[in-house]
PDB file of C-alpha atoms and ligand atoms in Angstrom:
ATOM      1  CA  MET A   8      -4.875  -9.821 -15.640  1.00  0.00           C
ATOM      2  CA  THR A   9      -7.357  -9.772 -12.771  1.00  0.00           C
ATOM      3  CA  GLU A  10     -10.491  -8.122 -13.679  1.00  0.00           C
ATOM      4  CA  VAL A  11     -10.400  -5.101 -11.400  1.00  0.00           C
ATOM      5  CA  VAL A  12      -6.759  -4.447 -12.356  1.00  0.00           C
ATOM      6  CA  ASP A  13      -8.108  -4.728 -15.902  1.00  0.00           C
ATOM      7  CA  THR A  14     -10.668  -2.185 -15.145  1.00  0.00           C
ATOM      8  CA  ILE A  15      -8.177   0.184 -13.314  1.00  0.00           C
ATOM      9  CA  PHE A  16      -5.874   0.328 -16.402  1.00  0.00           C
ATOM     10  CA  GLU A  17      -8.870   1.160 -18.499  1.00  0.00           C
ATOM     11  CA  HIS A  18      -9.546   4.047 -16.132  1.00  0.00           C
ATOM     12  CA  PHE A  19      -5.812   4.929 -16.496  1.00  0.00           C
ATOM     13  CA  ARG A  20      -6.057   5.016 -20.260  1.00  0.00           C
ATOM     14  CA  SER A  21      -9.073   7.097 -20.682  1.00  0.00           C
ATOM     15  CA  GLY A  22      -9.267   9.398 -17.707  1.00  0.00           C
ATOM     16  CA  GLY A  23      -5.881  10.299 -17.181  1.00  0.00           C
ATOM     17  CA  ALA A  24      -4.522  12.371 -19.775  1.00  0.00           C
ATOM     18  CA  GLY A  25      -6.231  15.629 -18.144  1.00  0.00           C
ATOM     19  CA  ALA A  26      -4.241  18.110 -16.108  1.00  0.00           C
ATOM     20  CA  TYR A  27      -3.522  17.565 -12.475  1.00  0.00           C
ATOM     21  CA  LEU A  28      -5.044  20.178 -10.540  1.00  0.00           C
ATOM     22  CA  GLY A  29      -2.689  23.099 -11.696  1.00  0.00           C
ATOM     23  CA  GLU A  30       0.569  20.723 -11.550  1.00  0.00           C
ATOM     24  CA  PRO A  31       2.996  20.714 -15.053  1.00  0.00           C
ATOM     25  CA  VAL A  32       2.089  17.070 -15.526  1.00  0.00           C
ATOM     26  CA  THR A  33      -0.639  14.925 -16.173  1.00  0.00           C
ATOM     27  CA  LEU A  34      -3.006  13.187 -13.509  1.00  0.00           C
ATOM     28  CA  ARG A  35      -1.728   9.769 -15.240  1.00  0.00           C
ATOM     29  CA  GLU A  36       2.082  11.096 -15.389  1.00  0.00           C
ATOM     30  CA  HIS A  37       1.500  12.318 -11.629  1.00  0.00           C
ATOM     31  CA  MET A  38       0.332   8.499 -10.586  1.00  0.00           C
ATOM     32  CA  LEU A  39       2.922   7.143 -12.578  1.00  0.00           C
ATOM     33  CA  GLN A  40       6.053   9.424 -10.651  1.00  0.00           C
ATOM     34  CA  THR A  41       4.067   8.673  -7.491  1.00  0.00           C
ATOM     35  CA  ALA A  42       4.925   4.812  -7.932  1.00  0.00           C
ATOM     36  CA  TYR A  43       8.209   5.202  -9.576  1.00  0.00           C
ATOM     37  CA  ALA A  44       8.998   7.264  -6.577  1.00  0.00           C
ATOM     38  CA  ALA A  45       8.185   4.448  -4.164  1.00  0.00           C
ATOM     39  CA  GLU A  46      10.009   1.876  -6.304  1.00  0.00           C
ATOM     40  CA  GLN A  47      13.044   3.718  -6.261  1.00  0.00           C
ATOM     41  CA  ASP A  48      12.775   4.118  -2.381  1.00  0.00           C
ATOM     42  CA  GLY A  49      12.564   0.283  -2.063  1.00  0.00           C
ATOM     43  CA  ALA A  50       9.300   0.468  -0.901  1.00  0.00           C
ATOM     44  CA  PRO A  51       7.259  -2.933  -0.752  1.00  0.00           C
ATOM     45  CA  ALA A  52       4.587  -4.046  -3.012  1.00  0.00           C
ATOM     46  CA  ASP A  53       1.389  -2.742  -1.233  1.00  0.00           C
ATOM     47  CA  LEU A  54       3.386   0.724  -0.805  1.00  0.00           C
ATOM     48  CA  VAL A  55       4.030   0.991  -4.799  1.00  0.00           C
ATOM     49  CA  ALA A  56       0.370  -0.205  -5.403  1.00  0.00           C
ATOM     50  CA  ALA A  57      -1.122   2.616  -3.009  1.00  0.00           C
ATOM     51  CA  ALA A  58       1.561   5.137  -4.686  1.00  0.00           C
ATOM     52  CA  LEU A  59       0.180   4.126  -8.081  1.00  0.00           C
ATOM     53  CA  LEU A  60      -3.285   4.391  -7.113  1.00  0.00           C
ATOM     54  CA  HIS A  61      -3.484   7.023  -4.515  1.00  0.00           C
ATOM     55  CA  ASP A  62      -5.347   9.617  -6.725  1.00  0.00           C
ATOM     56  CA  PHE A  63      -7.570   6.975  -8.332  1.00  0.00           C
ATOM     57  CA  GLY A  64     -10.568   9.093  -6.920  1.00  0.00           C
ATOM     58  CA  HIS A  65      -9.640  11.621  -9.828  1.00  0.00           C
ATOM     59  CA  LEU A  66      -9.866   8.918 -12.790  1.00  0.00           C
ATOM     60  CA  ILE A  67     -13.629   8.077 -11.357  1.00  0.00           C
ATOM     61  CA  HIS A  68     -14.901  11.003  -9.900  1.00  0.00           C
ATOM     62  CA  ALA A  69     -14.789  13.621 -12.511  1.00  0.00           C
ATOM     63  CA  GLY A  70     -14.748  16.891 -10.520  1.00  0.00           C
ATOM     64  CA  PRO A  71     -13.419  20.613 -12.224  1.00  0.00           C
ATOM     65  CA  GLU A  72      -9.750  19.919 -12.958  1.00  0.00           C
ATOM     66  CA  ASP A  73      -8.979  23.352 -10.870  1.00  0.00           C
ATOM     67  CA  ALA A  74     -11.666  22.544  -8.082  1.00  0.00           C
ATOM     68  CA  ALA A  75      -9.270  23.871  -5.486  1.00  0.00           C
ATOM     69  CA  GLU A  76      -9.288  27.285  -6.702  1.00  0.00           C
ATOM     70  CA  HIS A  77     -13.163  27.169  -7.171  1.00  0.00           C
ATOM     71  CA  GLY A  78     -13.168  26.405  -3.313  1.00  0.00           C
ATOM     72  CA  VAL A  79     -14.480  22.942  -3.722  1.00  0.00           C
ATOM     73  CA  ASP A  80     -12.517  19.864  -1.965  1.00  0.00           C
ATOM     74  CA  THR A  81     -13.760  16.998  -4.322  1.00  0.00           C
ATOM     75  CA  GLU A  82     -12.571  14.802  -1.260  1.00  0.00           C
ATOM     76  CA  HIS A  83     -11.282  12.344  -3.807  1.00  0.00           C
ATOM     77  CA  GLU A  84      -9.384  10.296  -1.471  1.00  0.00           C
ATOM     78  CA  ASP A  85     -12.924   9.114  -0.266  1.00  0.00           C
ATOM     79  CA  VAL A  86     -13.974   8.259  -3.572  1.00  0.00           C
ATOM     80  CA  GLY A  87     -10.680   6.173  -4.712  1.00  0.00           C
ATOM     81  CA  TYR A  88     -10.805   4.518  -1.281  1.00  0.00           C
ATOM     82  CA  ALA A  89     -14.786   3.472  -1.760  1.00  0.00           C
ATOM     83  CA  PHE A  90     -13.760   1.459  -5.124  1.00  0.00           C
ATOM     84  CA  LEU A  91     -10.552  -0.294  -4.216  1.00  0.00           C
ATOM     85  CA  ALA A  92     -11.617  -1.167  -0.573  1.00  0.00           C
ATOM     86  CA  THR A  93     -13.364  -4.404  -1.769  1.00  0.00           C
ATOM     87  CA  HIS A  94     -10.438  -5.452  -3.862  1.00  0.00           C
ATOM     88  CA  PHE A  95      -7.204  -4.467  -1.816  1.00  0.00           C
ATOM     89  CA  PRO A  96      -6.111  -4.886   1.458  1.00  0.00           C
ATOM     90  CA  ALA A  97      -5.807  -2.239   4.077  1.00  0.00           C
ATOM     91  CA  SER A  98      -1.919  -1.714   3.652  1.00  0.00           C
ATOM     92  CA  VAL A  99      -2.695  -0.487   0.184  1.00  0.00           C
ATOM     93  CA  ILE A 100      -6.204   1.192   0.557  1.00  0.00           C
ATOM     94  CA  ASP A 101      -5.180   2.795   4.054  1.00  0.00           C
ATOM     95  CA  PRO A 102      -2.562   4.924   2.972  1.00  0.00           C
ATOM     96  CA  VAL A 103      -4.413   6.191  -0.155  1.00  0.00           C
ATOM     97  CA  ARG A 104      -7.488   7.245   1.940  1.00  0.00           C
ATOM     98  CA  LEU A 105      -5.179   8.671   4.488  1.00  0.00           C
ATOM     99  CA  HIS A 106      -2.634  10.322   2.223  1.00  0.00           C
ATOM    100  CA  VAL A 107      -4.450  14.184   2.390  1.00  0.00           C
ATOM    101  CA  ALA A 108      -4.559  13.726   6.151  1.00  0.00           C
ATOM    102  CA  ALA A 109      -0.899  13.038   5.787  1.00  0.00           C
ATOM    103  CA  LYS A 110      -0.305  16.349   4.464  1.00  0.00           C
ATOM    104  CA  ARG A 111      -2.194  18.075   7.223  1.00  0.00           C
ATOM    105  CA  TYR A 112      -0.150  15.823   9.755  1.00  0.00           C
ATOM    106  CA  LEU A 113       3.453  16.231   8.156  1.00  0.00           C
ATOM    107  CA  CYS A 114       2.439  20.385   8.247  1.00  0.00           C
ATOM    108  CA  ALA A 115       2.137  19.648  12.010  1.00  0.00           C
ATOM    109  CA  VAL A 116       4.867  17.736  12.623  1.00  0.00           C
ATOM    110  CA  ASP A 117       7.357  18.866  10.480  1.00  0.00           C
ATOM    111  CA  PRO A 118       7.698  22.679  10.073  1.00  0.00           C
ATOM    112  CA  ALA A 119      10.146  22.069   6.882  1.00  0.00           C
ATOM    113  CA  TYR A 120       7.530  19.887   5.154  1.00  0.00           C
ATOM    114  CA  VAL A 121       5.381  22.881   4.156  1.00  0.00           C
ATOM    115  CA  ASP A 122       8.538  24.054   2.188  1.00  0.00           C
ATOM    116  CA  VAL A 123       8.453  21.072  -0.481  1.00  0.00           C
ATOM    117  CA  LEU A 124       4.401  22.104  -1.344  1.00  0.00           C
ATOM    118  CA  SER A 125       3.506  23.295  -4.686  1.00  0.00           C
ATOM    119  CA  PRO A 126       1.417  26.258  -4.597  1.00  0.00           C
ATOM    120  CA  ALA A 127      -1.447  24.593  -5.643  1.00  0.00           C
ATOM    121  CA  SER A 128      -0.650  22.094  -2.771  1.00  0.00           C
ATOM    122  CA  ARG A 129      -0.586  24.781  -0.273  1.00  0.00           C
ATOM    123  CA  LEU A 130      -3.908  26.068  -1.651  1.00  0.00           C
ATOM    124  CA  SER A 131      -5.957  22.973  -1.119  1.00  0.00           C
ATOM    125  CA  LEU A 132      -4.367  22.511   2.346  1.00  0.00           C
ATOM    126  CA  GLU A 133      -6.335  25.413   3.691  1.00  0.00           C
ATOM    127  CA  LEU A 134      -9.507  23.891   2.145  1.00  0.00           C
ATOM    128  CA  GLN A 135      -8.722  20.551   3.500  1.00  0.00           C
ATOM    129  CA  GLY A 136      -8.464  21.916   7.162  1.00  0.00           C
ATOM    130  CA  GLY A 137      -4.917  23.605   7.145  1.00  0.00           C
ATOM    131  CA  PRO A 138      -2.172  21.776   9.632  1.00  0.00           C
ATOM    132  CA  MET A 139      -3.708  19.258  12.329  1.00  0.00           C
ATOM    133  CA  ASP A 140      -4.105  20.196  15.816  1.00  0.00           C
ATOM    134  CA  ALA A 141      -2.845  18.038  18.745  1.00  0.00           C
ATOM    135  CA  GLY A 142      -5.912  15.909  19.159  1.00  0.00           C
ATOM    136  CA  GLU A 143      -5.924  14.880  15.170  1.00  0.00           C
ATOM    137  CA  VAL A 144      -2.256  14.558  15.535  1.00  0.00           C
ATOM    138  CA  ALA A 145      -2.754  11.621  18.099  1.00  0.00           C
ATOM    139  CA  GLU A 146      -5.927  10.152  16.240  1.00  0.00           C
ATOM    140  CA  PHE A 147      -3.229  10.220  13.293  1.00  0.00           C
ATOM    141  CA  GLU A 148      -0.804   8.298  14.596  1.00  0.00           C
ATOM    142  CA  ALA A 149      -3.148   5.506  16.071  1.00  0.00           C
ATOM    143  CA  GLU A 150      -3.949   4.502  12.824  1.00  0.00           C
ATOM    144  CA  PRO A 151      -2.239   1.242  12.029  1.00  0.00           C
ATOM    145  CA  HIS A 152      -0.999   2.508   8.605  1.00  0.00           C
ATOM    146  CA  PHE A 153      -0.079   6.221   9.337  1.00  0.00           C
ATOM    147  CA  GLU A 154       3.793   5.807   8.728  1.00  0.00           C
ATOM    148  CA  ALA A 155       3.278   4.116   4.907  1.00  0.00           C
ATOM    149  CA  ALA A 156       0.477   7.306   4.655  1.00  0.00           C
ATOM    150  CA  CYS A 157       3.482   9.686   5.198  1.00  0.00           C
ATOM    151  CA  ARG A 158       5.736   7.994   2.766  1.00  0.00           C
ATOM    152  CA  LEU A 159       3.103   7.880   0.503  1.00  0.00           C
ATOM    153  CA  ARG A 160       2.409  11.276   0.846  1.00  0.00           C
ATOM    154  CA  ARG A 161       6.154  12.177   0.264  1.00  0.00           C
ATOM    155  CA  TYR A 162       6.282  10.208  -3.178  1.00  0.00           C
ATOM    156  CA  ASP A 163       3.064  12.180  -4.157  1.00  0.00           C
ATOM    157  CA  ASP A 164       4.668  15.759  -3.245  1.00  0.00           C
ATOM    158  CA  ILE A 165       7.778  15.127  -5.849  1.00  0.00           C
ATOM    159  CA  ALA A 166       5.746  13.487  -8.284  1.00  0.00           C
ATOM    160  CA  LYS A 167       5.219  16.621 -10.509  1.00  0.00           C
ATOM    161  CA  ASP A 168       8.242  16.720 -12.753  1.00  0.00           C
ATOM    162  CA  PRO A 169       7.471  17.335 -16.172  1.00  0.00           C
ATOM    163  CA  GLU A 170      10.908  16.046 -16.853  1.00  0.00           C
ATOM    164  CA  VAL A 171      10.871  12.717 -15.229  1.00  0.00           C
ATOM    165  CA  VAL A 172      10.104   9.545 -17.520  1.00  0.00           C
ATOM    166  CA  THR A 173       8.940   6.614 -16.133  1.00  0.00           C
ATOM    167  CA  PRO A 174       8.161   3.234 -16.839  1.00  0.00           C
ATOM    168  CA  PRO A 175       4.764   2.399 -18.337  1.00  0.00           C
ATOM    169  CA  LEU A 176       1.920   1.906 -16.675  1.00  0.00           C
ATOM    170  CA  GLU A 177       2.341  -2.106 -17.892  1.00  0.00           C
ATOM    171  CA  HIS A 178       5.442  -2.072 -15.500  1.00  0.00           C
ATOM    172  CA  TYR A 179       3.235  -1.766 -12.569  1.00  0.00           C
ATOM    173  CA  LEU A 180       1.149  -5.022 -13.061  1.00  0.00           C
ATOM    174  CA  PRO A 181       3.033  -7.194 -11.080  1.00  0.00           C
ATOM    175  CA  TYR A 182       2.653  -4.963  -7.982  1.00  0.00           C
ATOM    176  CA  LEU A 183      -0.853  -4.550  -8.303  1.00  0.00           C
ATOM    177  CA  GLU A 184      -1.304  -8.326  -9.216  1.00  0.00           C
ATOM    178  CA  ALA A 185       0.751  -9.145  -5.994  1.00  0.00           C
ATOM    179  CA  VAL A 186      -1.858  -7.458  -3.633  1.00  0.00           C
ATOM    180  CA  VAL A 187      -4.987  -7.410  -5.353  1.00  0.00           C
ATOM    181  CA  ARG A 188      -7.725  -9.570  -3.946  1.00  0.00           C
ATOM    182  CA  ALA A 189      -8.561 -12.620  -6.221  1.00  0.00           C
TER     183      ALA A 189
HETATM  184 FE1  LIG B  16      -1.532  13.089  -5.898  1.00  0.00          FE
END
């Protein structure tokens, strides 16, 4: 196993058992469910890896679990991006970096999208700046991986189901090893 992947797995084992921001699943379950949704959708390895890692910032950045309710955006996507950026290609880290912006983007371009958001996700939307304006939409669409970020976002949004049973973390090892930089 690549050293960085080993480190990532250690973070999953030690840091992922807490509740996920007011959702009925743990952070680890949420990230596994996001990867599972990507895999079920036939996403390529880099997008499955991005799905698994998208909230990695929460694992390494121990903000209060209910930060959104206290009016604090812990900016977890930037924390995750900074760690992952040295080890993974843009096709993995850009969707991670953009997954919160993708929510603001989808709220702006798809009126039905807001209905799929959980109450906690709607609350954090306001902290994250609300739906994008036209200028922000154009800027977002200029990002090379914005479509992958939107796909990741939709996997993220459905990955909060306490009834779903996913494969174990180890199942995703080949996806990470396929895209990690040696
Ligand atoms: Fe998430």
